[in-house]
PDB file of N, CA, C and O and ligand atoms in Angstrom:
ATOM      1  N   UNK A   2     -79.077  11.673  24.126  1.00 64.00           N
ATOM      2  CA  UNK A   2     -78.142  10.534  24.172  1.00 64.00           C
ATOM      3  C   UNK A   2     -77.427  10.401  22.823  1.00 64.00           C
ATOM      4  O   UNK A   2     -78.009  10.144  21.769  1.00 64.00           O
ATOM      5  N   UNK A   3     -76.082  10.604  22.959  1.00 60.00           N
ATOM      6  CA  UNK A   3     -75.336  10.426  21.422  1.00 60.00           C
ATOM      7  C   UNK A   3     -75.620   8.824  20.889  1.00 60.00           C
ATOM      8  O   UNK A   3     -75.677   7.827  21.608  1.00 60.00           O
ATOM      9  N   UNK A   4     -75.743   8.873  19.749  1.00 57.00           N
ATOM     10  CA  UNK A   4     -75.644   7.325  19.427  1.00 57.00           C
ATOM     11  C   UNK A   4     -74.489   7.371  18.593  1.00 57.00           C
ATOM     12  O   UNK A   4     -74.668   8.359  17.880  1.00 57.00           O
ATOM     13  N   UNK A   5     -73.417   6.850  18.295  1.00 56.00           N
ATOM     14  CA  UNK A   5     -72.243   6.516  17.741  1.00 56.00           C
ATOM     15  C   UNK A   5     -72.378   5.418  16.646  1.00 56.00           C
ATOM     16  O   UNK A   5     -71.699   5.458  15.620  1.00 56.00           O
ATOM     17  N   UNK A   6     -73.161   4.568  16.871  1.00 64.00           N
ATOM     18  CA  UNK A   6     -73.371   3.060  16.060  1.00 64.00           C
ATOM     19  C   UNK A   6     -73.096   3.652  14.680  1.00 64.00           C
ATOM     20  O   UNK A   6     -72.253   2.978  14.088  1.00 64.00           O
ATOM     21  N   UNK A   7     -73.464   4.520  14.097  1.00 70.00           N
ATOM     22  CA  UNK A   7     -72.789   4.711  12.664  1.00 70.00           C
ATOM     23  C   UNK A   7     -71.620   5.918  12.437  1.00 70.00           C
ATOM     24  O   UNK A   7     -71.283   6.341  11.331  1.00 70.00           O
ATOM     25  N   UNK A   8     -71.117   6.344  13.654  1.00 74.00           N
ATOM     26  CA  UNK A   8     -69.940   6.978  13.315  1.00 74.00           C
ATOM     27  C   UNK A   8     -68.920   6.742  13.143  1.00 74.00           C
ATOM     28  O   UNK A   8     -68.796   6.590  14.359  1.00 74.00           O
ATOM     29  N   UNK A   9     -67.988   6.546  12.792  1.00 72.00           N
ATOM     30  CA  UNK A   9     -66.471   5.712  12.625  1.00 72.00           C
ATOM     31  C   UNK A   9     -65.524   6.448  14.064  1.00 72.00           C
ATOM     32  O   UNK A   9     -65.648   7.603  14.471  1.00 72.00           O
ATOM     33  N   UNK A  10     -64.879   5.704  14.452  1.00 87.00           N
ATOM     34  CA  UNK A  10     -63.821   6.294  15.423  1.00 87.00           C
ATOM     35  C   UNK A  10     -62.960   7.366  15.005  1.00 87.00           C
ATOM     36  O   UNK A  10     -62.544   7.074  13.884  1.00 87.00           O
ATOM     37  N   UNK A  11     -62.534   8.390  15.357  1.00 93.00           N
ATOM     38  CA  UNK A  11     -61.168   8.563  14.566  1.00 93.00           C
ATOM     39  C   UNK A  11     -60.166   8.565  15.508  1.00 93.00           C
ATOM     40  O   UNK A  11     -60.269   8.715  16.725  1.00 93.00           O
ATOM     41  N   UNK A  12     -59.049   8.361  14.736  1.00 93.00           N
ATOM     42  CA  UNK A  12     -57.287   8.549  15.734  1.00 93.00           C
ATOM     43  C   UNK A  12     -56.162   9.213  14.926  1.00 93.00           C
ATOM     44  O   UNK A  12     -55.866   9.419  13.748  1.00 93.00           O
ATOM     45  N   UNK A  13     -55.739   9.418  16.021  1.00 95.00           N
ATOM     46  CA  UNK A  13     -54.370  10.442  14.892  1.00 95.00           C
ATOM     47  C   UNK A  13     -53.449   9.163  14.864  1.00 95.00           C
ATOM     48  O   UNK A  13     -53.143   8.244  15.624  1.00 95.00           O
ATOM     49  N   UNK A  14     -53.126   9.657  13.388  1.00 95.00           N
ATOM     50  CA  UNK A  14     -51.936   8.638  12.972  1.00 95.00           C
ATOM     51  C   UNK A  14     -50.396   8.714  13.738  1.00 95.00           C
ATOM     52  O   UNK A  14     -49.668   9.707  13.700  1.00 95.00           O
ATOM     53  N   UNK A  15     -50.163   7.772  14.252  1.00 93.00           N
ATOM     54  CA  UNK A  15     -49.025   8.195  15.573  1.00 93.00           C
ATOM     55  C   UNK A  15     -47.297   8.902  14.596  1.00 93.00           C
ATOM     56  O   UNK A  15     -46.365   9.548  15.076  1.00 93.00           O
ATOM     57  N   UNK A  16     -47.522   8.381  13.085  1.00 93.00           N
ATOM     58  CA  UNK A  16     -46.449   9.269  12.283  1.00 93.00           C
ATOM     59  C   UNK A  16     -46.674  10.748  12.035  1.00 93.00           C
ATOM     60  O   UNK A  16     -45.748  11.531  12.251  1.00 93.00           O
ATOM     61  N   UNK A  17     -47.791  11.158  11.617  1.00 95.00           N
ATOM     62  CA  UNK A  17     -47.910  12.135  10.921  1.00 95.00           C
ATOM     63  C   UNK A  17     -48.926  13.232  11.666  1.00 95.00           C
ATOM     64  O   UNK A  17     -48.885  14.416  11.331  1.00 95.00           O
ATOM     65  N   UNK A  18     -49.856  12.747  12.716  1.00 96.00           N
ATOM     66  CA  UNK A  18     -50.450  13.243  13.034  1.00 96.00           C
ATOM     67  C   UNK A  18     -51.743  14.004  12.579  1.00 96.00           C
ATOM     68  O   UNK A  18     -52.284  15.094  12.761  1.00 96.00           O
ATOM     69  N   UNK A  19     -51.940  12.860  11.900  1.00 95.00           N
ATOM     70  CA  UNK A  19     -53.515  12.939  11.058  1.00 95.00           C
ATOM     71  C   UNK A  19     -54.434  12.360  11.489  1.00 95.00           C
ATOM     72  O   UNK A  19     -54.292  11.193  11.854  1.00 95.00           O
ATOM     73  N   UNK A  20     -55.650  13.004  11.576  1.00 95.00           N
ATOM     74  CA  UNK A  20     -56.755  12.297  11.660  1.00 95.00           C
ATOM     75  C   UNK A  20     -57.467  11.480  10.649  1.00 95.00           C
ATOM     76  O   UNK A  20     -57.735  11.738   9.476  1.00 95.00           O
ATOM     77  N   UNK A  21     -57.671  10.611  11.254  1.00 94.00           N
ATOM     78  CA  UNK A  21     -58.440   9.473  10.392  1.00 94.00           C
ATOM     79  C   UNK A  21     -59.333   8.434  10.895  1.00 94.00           C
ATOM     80  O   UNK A  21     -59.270   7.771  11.931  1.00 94.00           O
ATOM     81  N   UNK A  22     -60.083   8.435  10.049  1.00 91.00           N
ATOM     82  CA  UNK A  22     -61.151   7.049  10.548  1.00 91.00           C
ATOM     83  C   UNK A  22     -60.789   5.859  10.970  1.00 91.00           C
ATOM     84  O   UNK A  22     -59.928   5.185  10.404  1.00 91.00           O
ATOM     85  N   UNK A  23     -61.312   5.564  11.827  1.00 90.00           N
ATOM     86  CA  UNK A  23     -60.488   4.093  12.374  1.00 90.00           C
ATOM     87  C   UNK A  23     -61.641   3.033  11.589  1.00 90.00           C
ATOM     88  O   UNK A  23     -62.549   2.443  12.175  1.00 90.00           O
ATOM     89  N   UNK A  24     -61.447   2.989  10.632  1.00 90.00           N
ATOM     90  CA  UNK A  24     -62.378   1.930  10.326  1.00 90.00           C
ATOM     91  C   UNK A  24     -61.716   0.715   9.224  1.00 90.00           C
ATOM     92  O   UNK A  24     -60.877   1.041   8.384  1.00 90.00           O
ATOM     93  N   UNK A  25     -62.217  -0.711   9.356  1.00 90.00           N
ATOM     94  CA  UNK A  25     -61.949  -2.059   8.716  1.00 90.00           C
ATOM     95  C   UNK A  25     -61.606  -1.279   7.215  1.00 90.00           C
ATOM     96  O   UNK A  25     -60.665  -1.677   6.529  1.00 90.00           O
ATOM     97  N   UNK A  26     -61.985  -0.774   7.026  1.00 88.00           N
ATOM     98  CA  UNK A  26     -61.544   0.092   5.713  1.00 88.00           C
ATOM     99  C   UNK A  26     -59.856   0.349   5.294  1.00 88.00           C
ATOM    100  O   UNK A  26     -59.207   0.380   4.248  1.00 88.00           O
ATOM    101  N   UNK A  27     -59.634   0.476   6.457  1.00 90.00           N
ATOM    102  CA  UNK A  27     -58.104   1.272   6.819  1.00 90.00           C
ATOM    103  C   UNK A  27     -57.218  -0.048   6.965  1.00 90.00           C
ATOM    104  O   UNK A  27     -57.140  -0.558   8.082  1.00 90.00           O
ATOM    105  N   UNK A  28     -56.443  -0.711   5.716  1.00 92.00           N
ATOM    106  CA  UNK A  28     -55.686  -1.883   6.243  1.00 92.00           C
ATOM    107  C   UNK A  28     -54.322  -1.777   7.247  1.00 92.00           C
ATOM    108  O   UNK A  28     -53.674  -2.655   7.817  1.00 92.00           O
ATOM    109  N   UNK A  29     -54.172  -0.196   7.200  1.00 93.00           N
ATOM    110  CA  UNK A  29     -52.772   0.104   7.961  1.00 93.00           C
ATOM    111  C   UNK A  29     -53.098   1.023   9.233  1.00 93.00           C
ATOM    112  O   UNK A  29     -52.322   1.923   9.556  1.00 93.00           O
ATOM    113  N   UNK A  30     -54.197   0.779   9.893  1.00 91.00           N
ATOM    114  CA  UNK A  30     -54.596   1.827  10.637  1.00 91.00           C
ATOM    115  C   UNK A  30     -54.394   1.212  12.188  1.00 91.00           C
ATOM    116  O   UNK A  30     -54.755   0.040  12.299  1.00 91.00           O
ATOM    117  N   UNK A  31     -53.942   1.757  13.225  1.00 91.00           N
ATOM    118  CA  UNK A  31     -54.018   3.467  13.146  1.00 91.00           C
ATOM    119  C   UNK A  31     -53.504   4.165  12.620  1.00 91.00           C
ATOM    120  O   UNK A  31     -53.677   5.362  12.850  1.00 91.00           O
ATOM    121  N   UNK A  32     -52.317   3.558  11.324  1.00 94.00           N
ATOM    122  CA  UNK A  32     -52.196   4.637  10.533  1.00 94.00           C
ATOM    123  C   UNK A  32     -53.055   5.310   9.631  1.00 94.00           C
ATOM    124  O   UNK A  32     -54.204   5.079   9.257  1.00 94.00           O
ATOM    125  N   UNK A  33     -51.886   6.571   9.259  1.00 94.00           N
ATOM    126  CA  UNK A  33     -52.821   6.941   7.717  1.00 94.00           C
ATOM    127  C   UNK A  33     -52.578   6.344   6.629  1.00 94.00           C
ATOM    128  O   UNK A  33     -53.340   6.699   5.730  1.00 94.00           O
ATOM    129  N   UNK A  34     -51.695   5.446   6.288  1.00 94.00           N
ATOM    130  CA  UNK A  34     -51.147   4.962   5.244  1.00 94.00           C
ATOM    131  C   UNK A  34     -50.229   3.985   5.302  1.00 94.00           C
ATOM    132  O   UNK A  34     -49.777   3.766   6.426  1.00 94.00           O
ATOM    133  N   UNK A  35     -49.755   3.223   4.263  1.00 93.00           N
ATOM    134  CA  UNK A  35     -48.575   1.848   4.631  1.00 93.00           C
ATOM    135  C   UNK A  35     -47.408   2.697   4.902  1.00 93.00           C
ATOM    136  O   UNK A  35     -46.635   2.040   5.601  1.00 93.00           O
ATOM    137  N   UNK A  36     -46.792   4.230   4.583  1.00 92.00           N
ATOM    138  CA  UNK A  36     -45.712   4.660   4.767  1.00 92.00           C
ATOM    139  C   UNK A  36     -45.616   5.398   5.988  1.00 92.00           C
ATOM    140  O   UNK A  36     -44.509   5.631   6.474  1.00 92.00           O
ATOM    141  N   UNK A  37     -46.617   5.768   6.501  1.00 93.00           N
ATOM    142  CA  UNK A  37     -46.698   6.109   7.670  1.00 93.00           C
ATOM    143  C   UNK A  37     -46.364   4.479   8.619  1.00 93.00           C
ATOM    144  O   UNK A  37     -45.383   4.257   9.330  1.00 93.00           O
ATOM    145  N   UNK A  38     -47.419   3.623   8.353  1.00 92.00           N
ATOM    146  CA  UNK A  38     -47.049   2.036   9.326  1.00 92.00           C
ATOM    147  C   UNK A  38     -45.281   1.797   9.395  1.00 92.00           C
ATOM    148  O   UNK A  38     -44.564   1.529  10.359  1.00 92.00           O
ATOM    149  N   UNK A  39     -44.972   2.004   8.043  1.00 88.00           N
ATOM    150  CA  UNK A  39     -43.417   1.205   7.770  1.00 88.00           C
ATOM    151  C   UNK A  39     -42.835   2.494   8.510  1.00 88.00           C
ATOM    152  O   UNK A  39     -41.715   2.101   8.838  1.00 88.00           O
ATOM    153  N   UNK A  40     -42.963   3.880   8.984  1.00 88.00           N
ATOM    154  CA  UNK A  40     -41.970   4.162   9.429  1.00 88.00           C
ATOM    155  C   UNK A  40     -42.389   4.732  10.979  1.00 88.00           C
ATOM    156  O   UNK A  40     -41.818   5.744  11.384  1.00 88.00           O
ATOM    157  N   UNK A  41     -42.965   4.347  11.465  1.00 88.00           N
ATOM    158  CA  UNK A  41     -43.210   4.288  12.761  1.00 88.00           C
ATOM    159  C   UNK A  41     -42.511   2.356  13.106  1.00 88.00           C
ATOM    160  O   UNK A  41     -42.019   1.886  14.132  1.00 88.00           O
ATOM    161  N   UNK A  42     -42.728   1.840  12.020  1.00 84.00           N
ATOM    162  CA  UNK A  42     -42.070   0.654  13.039  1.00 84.00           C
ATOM    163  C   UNK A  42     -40.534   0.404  12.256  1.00 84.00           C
ATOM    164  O   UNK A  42     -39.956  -0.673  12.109  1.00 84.00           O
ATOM    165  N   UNK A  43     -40.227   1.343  11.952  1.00 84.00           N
ATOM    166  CA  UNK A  43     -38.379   1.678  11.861  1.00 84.00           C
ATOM    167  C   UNK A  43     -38.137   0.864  10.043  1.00 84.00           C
ATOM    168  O   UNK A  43     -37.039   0.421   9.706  1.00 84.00           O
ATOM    169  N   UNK A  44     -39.149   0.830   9.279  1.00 65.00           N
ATOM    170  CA  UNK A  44     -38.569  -0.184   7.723  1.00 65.00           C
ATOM    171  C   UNK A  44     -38.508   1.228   7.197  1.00 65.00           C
ATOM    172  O   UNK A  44     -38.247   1.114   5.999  1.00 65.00           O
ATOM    173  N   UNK A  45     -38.580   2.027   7.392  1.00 58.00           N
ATOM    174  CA  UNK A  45     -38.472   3.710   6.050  1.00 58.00           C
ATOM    175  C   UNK A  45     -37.253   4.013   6.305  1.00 58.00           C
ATOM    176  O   UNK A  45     -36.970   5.093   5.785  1.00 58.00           O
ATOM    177  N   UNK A  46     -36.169   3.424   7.025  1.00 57.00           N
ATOM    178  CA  UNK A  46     -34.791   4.062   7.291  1.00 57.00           C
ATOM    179  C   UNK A  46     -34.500   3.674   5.727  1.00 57.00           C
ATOM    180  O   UNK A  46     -34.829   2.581   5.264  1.00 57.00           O
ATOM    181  N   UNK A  47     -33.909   4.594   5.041  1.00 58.00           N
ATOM    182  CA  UNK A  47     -33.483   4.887   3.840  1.00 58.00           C
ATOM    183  C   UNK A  47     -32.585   3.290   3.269  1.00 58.00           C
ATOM    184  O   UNK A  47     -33.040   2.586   2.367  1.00 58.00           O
ATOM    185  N   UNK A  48     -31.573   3.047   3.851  1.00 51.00           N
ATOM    186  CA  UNK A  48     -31.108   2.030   3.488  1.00 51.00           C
ATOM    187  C   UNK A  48     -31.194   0.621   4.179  1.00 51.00           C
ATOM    188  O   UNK A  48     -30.547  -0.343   3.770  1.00 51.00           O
ATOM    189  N   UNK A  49     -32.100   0.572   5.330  1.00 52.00           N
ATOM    190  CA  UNK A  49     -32.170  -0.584   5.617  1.00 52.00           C
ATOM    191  C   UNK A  49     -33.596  -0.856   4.825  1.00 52.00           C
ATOM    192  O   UNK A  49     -34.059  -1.985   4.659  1.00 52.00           O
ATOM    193  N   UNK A  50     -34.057   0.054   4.482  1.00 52.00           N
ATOM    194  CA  UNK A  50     -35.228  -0.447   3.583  1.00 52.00           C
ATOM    195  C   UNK A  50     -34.984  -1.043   2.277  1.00 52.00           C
ATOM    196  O   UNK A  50     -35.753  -1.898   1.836  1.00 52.00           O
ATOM    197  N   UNK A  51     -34.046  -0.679   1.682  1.00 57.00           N
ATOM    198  CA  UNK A  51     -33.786  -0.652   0.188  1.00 57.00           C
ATOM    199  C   UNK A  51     -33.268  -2.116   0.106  1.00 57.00           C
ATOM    200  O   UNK A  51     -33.694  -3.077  -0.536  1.00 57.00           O
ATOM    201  N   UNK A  52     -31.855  -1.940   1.249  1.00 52.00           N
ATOM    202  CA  UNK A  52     -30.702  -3.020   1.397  1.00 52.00           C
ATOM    203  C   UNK A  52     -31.052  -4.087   2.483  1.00 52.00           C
ATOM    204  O   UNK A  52     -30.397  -4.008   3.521  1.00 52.00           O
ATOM    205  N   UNK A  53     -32.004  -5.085   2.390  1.00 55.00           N
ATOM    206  CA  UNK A  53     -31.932  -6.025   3.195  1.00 55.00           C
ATOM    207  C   UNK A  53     -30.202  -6.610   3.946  1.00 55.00           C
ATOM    208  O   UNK A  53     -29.190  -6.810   3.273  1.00 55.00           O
ATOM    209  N   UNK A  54     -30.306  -6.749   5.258  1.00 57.00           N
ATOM    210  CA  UNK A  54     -28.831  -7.015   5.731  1.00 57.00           C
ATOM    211  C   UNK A  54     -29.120  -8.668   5.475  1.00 57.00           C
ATOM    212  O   UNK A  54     -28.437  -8.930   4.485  1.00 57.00           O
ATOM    213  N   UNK A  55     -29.477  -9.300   5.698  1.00 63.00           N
ATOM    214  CA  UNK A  55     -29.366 -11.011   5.158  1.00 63.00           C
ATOM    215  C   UNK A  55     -30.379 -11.186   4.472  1.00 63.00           C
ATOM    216  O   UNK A  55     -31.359 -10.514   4.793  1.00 63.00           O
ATOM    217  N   UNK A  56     -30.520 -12.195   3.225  1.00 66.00           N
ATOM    218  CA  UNK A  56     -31.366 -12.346   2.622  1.00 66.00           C
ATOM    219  C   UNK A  56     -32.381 -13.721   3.600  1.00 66.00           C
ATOM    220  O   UNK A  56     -31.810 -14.735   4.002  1.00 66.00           O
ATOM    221  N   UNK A  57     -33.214 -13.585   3.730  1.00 71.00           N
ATOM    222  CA  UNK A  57     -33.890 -14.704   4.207  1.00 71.00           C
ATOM    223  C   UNK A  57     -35.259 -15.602   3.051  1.00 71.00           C
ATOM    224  O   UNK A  57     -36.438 -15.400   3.340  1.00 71.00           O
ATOM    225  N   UNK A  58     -35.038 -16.199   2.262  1.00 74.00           N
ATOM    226  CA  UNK A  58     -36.525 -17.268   2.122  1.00 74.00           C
ATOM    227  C   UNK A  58     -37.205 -17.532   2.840  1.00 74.00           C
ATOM    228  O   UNK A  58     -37.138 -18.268   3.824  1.00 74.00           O
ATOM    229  N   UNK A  59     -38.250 -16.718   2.251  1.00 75.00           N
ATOM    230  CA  UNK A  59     -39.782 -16.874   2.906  1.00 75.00           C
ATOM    231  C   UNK A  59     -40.211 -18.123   2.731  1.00 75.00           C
ATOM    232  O   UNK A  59     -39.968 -18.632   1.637  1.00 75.00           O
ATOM    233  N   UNK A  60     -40.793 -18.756   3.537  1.00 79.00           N
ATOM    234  CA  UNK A  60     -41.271 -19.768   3.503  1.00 79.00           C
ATOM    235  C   UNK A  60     -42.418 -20.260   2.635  1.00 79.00           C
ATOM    236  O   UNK A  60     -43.562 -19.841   2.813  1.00 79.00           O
ATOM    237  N   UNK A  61     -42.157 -21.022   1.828  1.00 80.00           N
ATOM    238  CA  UNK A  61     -43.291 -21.492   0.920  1.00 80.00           C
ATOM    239  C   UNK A  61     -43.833 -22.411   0.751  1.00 80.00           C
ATOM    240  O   UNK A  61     -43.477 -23.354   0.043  1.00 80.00           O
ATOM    241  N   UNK A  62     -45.334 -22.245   1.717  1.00 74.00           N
ATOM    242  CA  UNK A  62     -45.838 -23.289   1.600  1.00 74.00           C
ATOM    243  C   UNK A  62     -46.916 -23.224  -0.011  1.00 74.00           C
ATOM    244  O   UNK A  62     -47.732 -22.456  -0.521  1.00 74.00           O
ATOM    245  N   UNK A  63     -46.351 -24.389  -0.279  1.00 68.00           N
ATOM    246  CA  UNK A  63     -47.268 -24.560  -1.602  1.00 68.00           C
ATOM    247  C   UNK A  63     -48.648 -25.549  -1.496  1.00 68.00           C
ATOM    248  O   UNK A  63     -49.372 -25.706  -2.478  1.00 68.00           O
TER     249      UNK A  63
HETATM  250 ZN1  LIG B  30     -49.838   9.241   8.775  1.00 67.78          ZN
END
């Protein structure tokens, strides 16, 4: 009977196609990395990354 309880999951990173541990460890996972996250969800386009199109204020709660 396999026991798993201390193995970590792994998944391929849906950018790059890496394997990696799926574990609480991983703040950007299923990626492999924050640049892999930002460009699977479209922020690594060269200039919409750089050049915000409206500036918006974040809300601050103090
Ligand atoms: Zn990746």
């Amino acid at each position: 009977m396999p026991s798993q309880s201390s193995t970590p999951r792994t998944v391929i990173c849906p950018t790059c196609k890496t394997a990696i541990p799926y574990t609480t460890d991983n703040p950007y996972r299923p990626f492999c990395s924050q640049r892999c996250k930002l460009i699977d969800l479209g922020q690594w386009a060269d200039e919409e990354y750089r050049i915000p199109e409206q500036e918006k204020p974040l809300p601050d709660d103090v």
